[in-house]
PDB file of C-alpha atoms and ligand atoms in Angstrom:
ATOM      1  CA  MET A   1      24.795  41.125 -68.028  1.00  0.00           C
ATOM      2  CA  ASN A   2      22.292  42.668 -65.619  1.00  0.00           C
ATOM      3  CA  THR A   3      19.388  44.783 -66.749  1.00  0.00           C
ATOM      4  CA  ARG A   4      21.068  48.105 -66.046  1.00  0.00           C
ATOM      5  CA  ASN A   5      24.187  47.183 -67.994  1.00  0.00           C
ATOM      6  CA  LEU A   6      22.052  45.879 -70.803  1.00  0.00           C
ATOM      7  CA  VAL A   7      20.228  49.189 -71.011  1.00  0.00           C
ATOM      8  CA  LEU A   8      23.527  51.097 -70.958  1.00  0.00           C
ATOM      9  CA  ALA A   9      24.944  48.877 -73.672  1.00  0.00           C
ATOM     10  CA  ALA A  10      21.857  49.353 -75.798  1.00  0.00           C
ATOM     11  CA  ALA A  11      21.946  53.113 -75.242  1.00  0.00           C
ATOM     12  CA  ALA A  12      25.599  53.220 -76.285  1.00  0.00           C
ATOM     13  CA  ALA A  13      24.797  51.128 -79.336  1.00  0.00           C
ATOM     14  CA  LEU A  14      21.995  53.488 -80.269  1.00  0.00           C
ATOM     15  CA  ALA A  15      24.205  56.553 -79.789  1.00  0.00           C
ATOM     16  CA  LEU A  16      26.753  55.100 -82.176  1.00  0.00           C
ATOM     17  CA  ALA A  17      24.095  54.001 -84.618  1.00  0.00           C
ATOM     18  CA  ALA A  18      22.319  57.357 -84.523  1.00  0.00           C
ATOM     19  CA  ALA A  19      25.568  59.238 -85.081  1.00  0.00           C
ATOM     20  CA  ALA A  20      26.524  57.022 -87.951  1.00  0.00           C
ATOM     21  CA  PRO A  21      23.864  55.083 -89.769  1.00  0.00           C
ATOM     22  CA  ALA A  22      25.700  52.423 -91.718  1.00  0.00           C
ATOM     23  CA  THR A  23      24.942  51.742 -95.329  1.00  0.00           C
ATOM     24  CA  ALA A  24      26.124  48.506 -96.831  1.00  0.00           C
ATOM     25  CA  GLY A  25      27.822  49.096-100.135  1.00  0.00           C
ATOM     26  CA  LEU A  26      27.810  46.799-103.110  1.00  0.00           C
ATOM     27  CA  VAL A  27      29.351  47.861-106.406  1.00  0.00           C
ATOM     28  CA  VAL A  28      29.015  45.684-109.482  1.00  0.00           C
ATOM     29  CA  VAL A  29      31.752  45.659-112.106  1.00  0.00           C
ATOM     30  CA  GLN A  30      30.719  44.072-115.372  1.00  0.00           C
ATOM     31  CA  GLN A  31      33.151  42.276-117.650  1.00  0.00           C
ATOM     32  CA  THR A  32      32.355  43.387-121.188  1.00  0.00           C
ATOM     33  CA  SER A  33      34.604  42.126-123.975  1.00  0.00           C
ATOM     34  CA  LEU A  34      38.172  42.752-122.761  1.00  0.00           C
ATOM     35  CA  THR A  35      37.336  45.438-120.215  1.00  0.00           C
ATOM     36  CA  PHE A  36      36.097  45.836-116.677  1.00  0.00           C
ATOM     37  CA  SER A  37      33.238  48.334-116.598  1.00  0.00           C
ATOM     38  CA  PRO A  38      33.454  50.630-114.773  1.00  0.00           C
ATOM     39  CA  ASN A  39      37.185  50.101-114.409  1.00  0.00           C
ATOM     40  CA  ASP A  40      37.830  52.889-111.900  1.00  0.00           C
ATOM     41  CA  ILE A  41      35.605  52.909-108.829  1.00  0.00           C
ATOM     42  CA  THR A  42      35.676  54.560-105.426  1.00  0.00           C
ATOM     43  CA  ILE A  43      34.120  52.741-102.466  1.00  0.00           C
ATOM     44  CA  THR A  44      34.185  52.860 -98.673  1.00  0.00           C
ATOM     45  CA  ALA A  45      36.062  50.373 -96.503  1.00  0.00           C
ATOM     46  CA  GLY A  46      33.690  47.557 -95.662  1.00  0.00           C
ATOM     47  CA  ASP A  47      31.987  47.687 -99.051  1.00  0.00           C
ATOM     48  CA  THR A  48      31.802  44.735-101.409  1.00  0.00           C
ATOM     49  CA  VAL A  49      32.722  44.726-105.086  1.00  0.00           C
ATOM     50  CA  ARG A  50      31.167  42.045-107.263  1.00  0.00           C
ATOM     51  CA  TRP A  51      32.604  41.224-110.675  1.00  0.00           C
ATOM     52  CA  VAL A  52      30.223  39.688-113.171  1.00  0.00           C
ATOM     53  CA  ARG A  53      31.288  37.822-116.307  1.00  0.00           C
ATOM     54  CA  THR A  54      29.497  38.096-119.636  1.00  0.00           C
ATOM     55  CA  SER A  55      31.819  36.155-121.982  1.00  0.00           C
ATOM     56  CA  LEU A  56      35.183  34.390-122.394  1.00  0.00           C
ATOM     57  CA  SER A  57      37.535  33.417-119.564  1.00  0.00           C
ATOM     58  CA  HIS A  58      39.189  35.961-117.289  1.00  0.00           C
ATOM     59  CA  THR A  59      40.659  36.438-113.860  1.00  0.00           C
ATOM     60  CA  VAL A  60      40.278  39.146-111.270  1.00  0.00           C
ATOM     61  CA  THR A  61      43.774  39.454-109.843  1.00  0.00           C
ATOM     62  CA  ASN A  62      44.991  42.196-107.538  1.00  0.00           C
ATOM     63  CA  GLY A  63      48.207  43.975-108.519  1.00  0.00           C
ATOM     64  CA  THR A  64      49.482  46.091-111.370  1.00  0.00           C
ATOM     65  CA  GLY A  65      50.729  43.074-113.313  1.00  0.00           C
ATOM     66  CA  THR A  66      52.455  39.721-112.930  1.00  0.00           C
ATOM     67  CA  SER A  67      55.688  41.392-111.761  1.00  0.00           C
ATOM     68  CA  ASP A  68      53.918  43.206-108.903  1.00  0.00           C
ATOM     69  CA  PRO A  69      55.360  41.739-105.660  1.00  0.00           C
ATOM     70  CA  ASN A  70      51.850  41.707-104.193  1.00  0.00           C
ATOM     71  CA  VAL A  71      50.197  40.092-107.192  1.00  0.00           C
ATOM     72  CA  GLY A  72      47.321  37.880-106.099  1.00  0.00           C
ATOM     73  CA  ALA A  73      47.904  38.583-102.401  1.00  0.00           C
ATOM     74  CA  LEU A  74      44.308  39.772-101.920  1.00  0.00           C
ATOM     75  CA  PHE A  75      42.497  37.902-104.670  1.00  0.00           C
ATOM     76  CA  ASP A  76      43.242  35.945-107.815  1.00  0.00           C
ATOM     77  CA  ALA A  77      39.912  34.547-108.879  1.00  0.00           C
ATOM     78  CA  PRO A  78      38.668  33.020-112.118  1.00  0.00           C
ATOM     79  CA  LEU A  79      35.842  34.761-113.945  1.00  0.00           C
ATOM     80  CA  ASN A  80      34.630  32.189-116.439  1.00  0.00           C
ATOM     81  CA  ALA A  81      31.648  30.047-117.384  1.00  0.00           C
ATOM     82  CA  THR A  82      32.118  27.894-114.273  1.00  0.00           C
ATOM     83  CA  THR A  83      32.676  30.851-111.941  1.00  0.00           C
ATOM     84  CA  PRO A  84      30.722  33.737-113.482  1.00  0.00           C
ATOM     85  CA  THR A  85      30.928  36.051-110.467  1.00  0.00           C
ATOM     86  CA  PHE A  86      33.505  36.933-107.878  1.00  0.00           C
ATOM     87  CA  GLN A  87      33.149  39.289-104.961  1.00  0.00           C
ATOM     88  CA  TYR A  88      35.481  40.722-102.382  1.00  0.00           C
ATOM     89  CA  VAL A  89      34.964  42.836 -99.282  1.00  0.00           C
ATOM     90  CA  PHE A  90      37.509  45.659 -99.150  1.00  0.00           C
ATOM     91  CA  THR A  91      38.313  46.328 -95.510  1.00  0.00           C
ATOM     92  CA  VAL A  92      41.451  48.463 -95.726  1.00  0.00           C
ATOM     93  CA  ALA A  93      41.611  52.004 -97.140  1.00  0.00           C
ATOM     94  CA  GLY A  94      43.894  52.538-100.124  1.00  0.00           C
ATOM     95  CA  ASP A  95      44.099  51.975-103.862  1.00  0.00           C
ATOM     96  CA  VAL A  96      43.846  48.382-105.087  1.00  0.00           C
ATOM     97  CA  PRO A  97      44.785  47.969-108.753  1.00  0.00           C
ATOM     98  CA  TYR A  98      43.785  44.721-110.408  1.00  0.00           C
ATOM     99  CA  PHE A  99      43.918  43.046-113.804  1.00  0.00           C
ATOM    100  CA  CYS A 100      42.895  40.038-115.849  1.00  0.00           C
ATOM    101  CA  ARG A 101      45.777  37.584-116.304  1.00  0.00           C
ATOM    102  CA  PRO A 102      44.944  36.475-119.889  1.00  0.00           C
ATOM    103  CA  HIS A 103      44.202  40.015-121.087  1.00  0.00           C
ATOM    104  CA  LEU A 104      46.603  42.221-119.147  1.00  0.00           C
ATOM    105  CA  LEU A 105      48.524  43.058-122.292  1.00  0.00           C
ATOM    106  CA  MET A 106      45.259  44.087-123.974  1.00  0.00           C
ATOM    107  CA  GLY A 107      44.789  46.608-121.191  1.00  0.00           C
ATOM    108  CA  MET A 108      42.204  44.680-119.168  1.00  0.00           C
ATOM    109  CA  THR A 109      42.869  46.411-115.872  1.00  0.00           C
ATOM    110  CA  GLY A 110      40.965  48.253-113.190  1.00  0.00           C
ATOM    111  CA  ILE A 111      41.345  49.981-109.856  1.00  0.00           C
ATOM    112  CA  VAL A 112      39.306  50.057-106.652  1.00  0.00           C
ATOM    113  CA  ARG A 113      39.902  53.179-104.557  1.00  0.00           C
ATOM    114  CA  VAL A 114      38.922  52.411-100.974  1.00  0.00           C
ATOM    115  CA  GLN A 115      38.100  55.387 -98.755  1.00  0.00           C
ATOM    116  CA  PRO A 116      38.223  55.050 -94.958  1.00  0.00           C
ATOM    117  CA  ASP A 117      34.885  54.321 -93.304  1.00  0.00           C
ATOM    118  CA  LEU A 118      34.202  57.397 -91.178  1.00  0.00           C
ATOM    119  CA  SER A 119      30.827  56.081 -90.004  1.00  0.00           C
ATOM    120  CA  VAL A 120      32.329  53.697 -87.483  1.00  0.00           C
ATOM    121  CA  GLY A 121      32.090  56.349 -84.804  1.00  0.00           C
ATOM    122  CA  VAL A 122      34.014  57.849 -81.903  1.00  0.00           C
ATOM    123  CA  GLY A 123      36.411  55.368 -80.349  1.00  0.00           C
ATOM    124  CA  ASN A 124      36.497  53.290 -83.488  1.00  0.00           C
ATOM    125  CA  ASP A 125      38.993  55.264 -85.499  1.00  0.00           C
ATOM    126  CA  ILE A 126      40.562  53.329 -88.356  1.00  0.00           C
ATOM    127  CA  ALA A 127      43.981  53.499 -86.690  1.00  0.00           C
ATOM    128  CA  ALA A 128      42.690  52.694 -83.197  1.00  0.00           C
ATOM    129  CA  PRO A 129      42.926  49.153 -81.898  1.00  0.00           C
ATOM    130  CA  GLY A 130      39.719  47.357 -81.177  1.00  0.00           C
ATOM    131  CA  PRO A 131      37.043  45.432 -82.964  1.00  0.00           C
ATOM    132  CA  ARG A 132      35.450  46.670 -86.153  1.00  0.00           C
ATOM    133  CA  LEU A 133      32.097  45.696 -87.544  1.00  0.00           C
ATOM    134  CA  LEU A 134      32.221  45.743 -91.322  1.00  0.00           C
ATOM    135  CA  ALA A 135      29.267  46.247 -93.622  1.00  0.00           C
ATOM    136  CA  ALA A 136      26.534  43.660 -93.325  1.00  0.00           C
ATOM    137  CA  TYR A 137      25.614  42.066 -96.610  1.00  0.00           C
ATOM    138  CA  PRO A 138      22.978  42.174 -97.873  1.00  0.00           C
ATOM    139  CA  ASN A 139      21.528  45.228 -96.140  1.00  0.00           C
ATOM    140  CA  PRO A 140      18.595  45.820 -96.281  1.00  0.00           C
ATOM    141  CA  PHE A 141      17.946  42.091 -96.085  1.00  0.00           C
ATOM    142  CA  ASN A 142      15.295  39.397 -96.215  1.00  0.00           C
ATOM    143  CA  PRO A 143      15.486  36.767 -94.950  1.00  0.00           C
ATOM    144  CA  ARG A 144      19.178  36.593 -94.060  1.00  0.00           C
ATOM    145  CA  THR A 145      22.175  38.884 -93.751  1.00  0.00           C
ATOM    146  CA  GLU A 146      25.791  38.265 -92.909  1.00  0.00           C
ATOM    147  CA  ILE A 147      27.766  40.458 -90.539  1.00  0.00           C
ATOM    148  CA  ALA A 148      31.533  40.613 -90.965  1.00  0.00           C
ATOM    149  CA  PHE A 149      33.822  41.848 -88.223  1.00  0.00           C
ATOM    150  CA  GLU A 150      37.520  42.218 -87.601  1.00  0.00           C
ATOM    151  CA  LEU A 151      39.329  41.446 -84.369  1.00  0.00           C
ATOM    152  CA  GLU A 152      42.785  42.899 -83.784  1.00  0.00           C
ATOM    153  CA  ALA A 153      43.431  40.374 -81.044  1.00  0.00           C
ATOM    154  CA  ALA A 154      42.078  37.023 -79.928  1.00  0.00           C
ATOM    155  CA  GLY A 155      39.641  37.104 -77.045  1.00  0.00           C
ATOM    156  CA  ALA A 156      36.091  36.960 -75.864  1.00  0.00           C
ATOM    157  CA  VAL A 157      33.455  38.605 -78.043  1.00  0.00           C
ATOM    158  CA  ALA A 158      29.750  39.245 -77.798  1.00  0.00           C
ATOM    159  CA  LEU A 159      27.981  39.965 -81.063  1.00  0.00           C
ATOM    160  CA  ARG A 160      24.368  40.851 -80.314  1.00  0.00           C
ATOM    161  CA  VAL A 161      21.295  42.219 -82.012  1.00  0.00           C
ATOM    162  CA  TYR A 162      19.189  44.929 -80.326  1.00  0.00           C
ATOM    163  CA  ALA A 163      15.920  46.483 -81.361  1.00  0.00           C
ATOM    164  CA  LEU A 164      15.862  50.276 -81.662  1.00  0.00           C
ATOM    165  CA  ASP A 165      14.074  50.471 -78.310  1.00  0.00           C
ATOM    166  CA  GLY A 166      17.072  48.796 -76.694  1.00  0.00           C
ATOM    167  CA  ARG A 167      15.477  45.376 -76.378  1.00  0.00           C
ATOM    168  CA  HIS A 168      17.952  42.502 -76.657  1.00  0.00           C
ATOM    169  CA  VAL A 169      16.817  40.452 -79.651  1.00  0.00           C
ATOM    170  CA  ARG A 170      19.444  37.793 -80.246  1.00  0.00           C
ATOM    171  CA  ASP A 171      22.991  36.662 -79.454  1.00  0.00           C
ATOM    172  CA  LEU A 172      24.862  35.919 -82.687  1.00  0.00           C
ATOM    173  CA  ARG A 173      28.327  35.019 -81.397  1.00  0.00           C
ATOM    174  CA  LEU A 174      29.465  34.626 -77.794  1.00  0.00           C
ATOM    175  CA  GLY A 175      32.833  33.297 -76.682  1.00  0.00           C
ATOM    176  CA  ASP A 176      36.478  33.278 -77.679  1.00  0.00           C
ATOM    177  CA  LEU A 177      37.567  33.916 -81.241  1.00  0.00           C
ATOM    178  CA  PRO A 178      41.004  34.249 -82.850  1.00  0.00           C
ATOM    179  CA  ALA A 179      42.206  37.530 -84.331  1.00  0.00           C
ATOM    180  CA  GLY A 180      41.190  38.228 -87.908  1.00  0.00           C
ATOM    181  CA  THR A 181      38.043  38.591 -89.946  1.00  0.00           C
ATOM    182  CA  HIS A 182      34.962  36.636 -88.940  1.00  0.00           C
ATOM    183  CA  ARG A 183      31.447  36.337 -90.288  1.00  0.00           C
ATOM    184  CA  ALA A 184      28.179  35.671 -88.541  1.00  0.00           C
ATOM    185  CA  PRO A 185      24.830  35.228 -90.264  1.00  0.00           C
ATOM    186  CA  TRP A 186      21.552  36.552 -88.876  1.00  0.00           C
ATOM    187  CA  ASP A 187      18.340  35.026 -90.180  1.00  0.00           C
ATOM    188  CA  GLY A 188      16.026  37.681 -88.722  1.00  0.00           C
ATOM    189  CA  VAL A 189      14.967  35.357 -85.921  1.00  0.00           C
ATOM    190  CA  ASP A 190      15.064  36.280 -82.229  1.00  0.00           C
ATOM    191  CA  GLY A 191      16.375  34.226 -79.317  1.00  0.00           C
ATOM    192  CA  GLN A 192      13.038  32.440 -79.024  1.00  0.00           C
ATOM    193  CA  GLY A 193      13.006  31.399 -82.645  1.00  0.00           C
ATOM    194  CA  ARG A 194      10.422  33.950 -83.755  1.00  0.00           C
ATOM    195  CA  THR A 195      10.848  35.949 -86.937  1.00  0.00           C
ATOM    196  CA  VAL A 196      11.235  39.592 -85.943  1.00  0.00           C
ATOM    197  CA  ALA A 197       9.225  42.483 -87.354  1.00  0.00           C
ATOM    198  CA  ALA A 198      10.513  44.475 -90.324  1.00  0.00           C
ATOM    199  CA  GLY A 199      12.621  47.450 -89.284  1.00  0.00           C
ATOM    200  CA  ILE A 200      16.030  48.693 -88.214  1.00  0.00           C
ATOM    201  CA  TYR A 201      18.146  46.680 -85.779  1.00  0.00           C
ATOM    202  CA  VAL A 202      21.429  47.515 -84.078  1.00  0.00           C
ATOM    203  CA  ILE A 203      24.254  44.999 -84.368  1.00  0.00           C
ATOM    204  CA  ARG A 204      26.738  45.533 -81.577  1.00  0.00           C
ATOM    205  CA  LEU A 205      30.121  43.879 -81.127  1.00  0.00           C
ATOM    206  CA  ASP A 206      31.710  44.017 -77.668  1.00  0.00           C
ATOM    207  CA  THR A 207      35.241  42.923 -76.835  1.00  0.00           C
ATOM    208  CA  ALA A 208      37.778  43.719 -74.131  1.00  0.00           C
ATOM    209  CA  ALA A 209      39.328  46.247 -76.545  1.00  0.00           C
ATOM    210  CA  GLY A 210      36.121  48.176 -77.217  1.00  0.00           C
ATOM    211  CA  ALA A 211      32.827  48.100 -79.023  1.00  0.00           C
ATOM    212  CA  SER A 212      31.523  48.719 -82.510  1.00  0.00           C
ATOM    213  CA  SER A 213      27.957  49.117 -83.777  1.00  0.00           C
ATOM    214  CA  ARG A 214      26.099  49.136 -87.050  1.00  0.00           C
ATOM    215  CA  THR A 215      22.506  48.996 -88.132  1.00  0.00           C
ATOM    216  CA  VAL A 216      20.810  46.536 -90.429  1.00  0.00           C
ATOM    217  CA  THR A 217      17.328  46.780 -91.910  1.00  0.00           C
ATOM    218  CA  LEU A 218      14.964  43.852 -92.298  1.00  0.00           C
ATOM    219  CA  VAL A 219      12.484  44.433 -95.122  1.00  0.00           C
ATOM    220  CA  LYS A 220       9.360  42.407 -95.814  1.00  0.00           C
TER     221      LYS A 220
HETATM  222 CU1   CU B   1      40.162  38.997-119.451  1.00  0.00          CU
END
């Protein structure tokens, strides 16, 4: 990429970021006795829900019950002494009921209502094809965050970090990837191996199908 294109790419990234500052979402659901608390939550696509065990042995299983044809299709995780937490990134808008297998009949159920993420920006409509950067987690971060992104089709990608002044800080992923959800960590280090200053950075994903941007914040 030549300097002019780099500047244009950075400017486009900033326009998207300025129009739609991204906030990473994390919602914690506590298991208390035979309940999930809170058991009815509303989040935004891209957010993470973390279930935390306090006692006994449970599961976190998507579906309305064992006869649901989609039971366990998204997650069916133990929540016990060995595995006291489970978390899942909800990327698709819609209601996701879930339950605990051992305690379904005692009413140990919950629901996650996932709203569409409207912060993705013009040209990145939920229904539109193209790449989608999901929420980075954690964000704000120190010393490391993980950026998740979805590709509708296989192909070449460039996942890059820019400073707010448009300076290219780091290449995170370059090259061909298959369709699907991918993750790339960023350790707050630039291309020369130096730890960057605290502040806001733009993560930009470019593919043949389009681009998607989000911001992350390094705190110190
Ligand atoms: Cu249970």
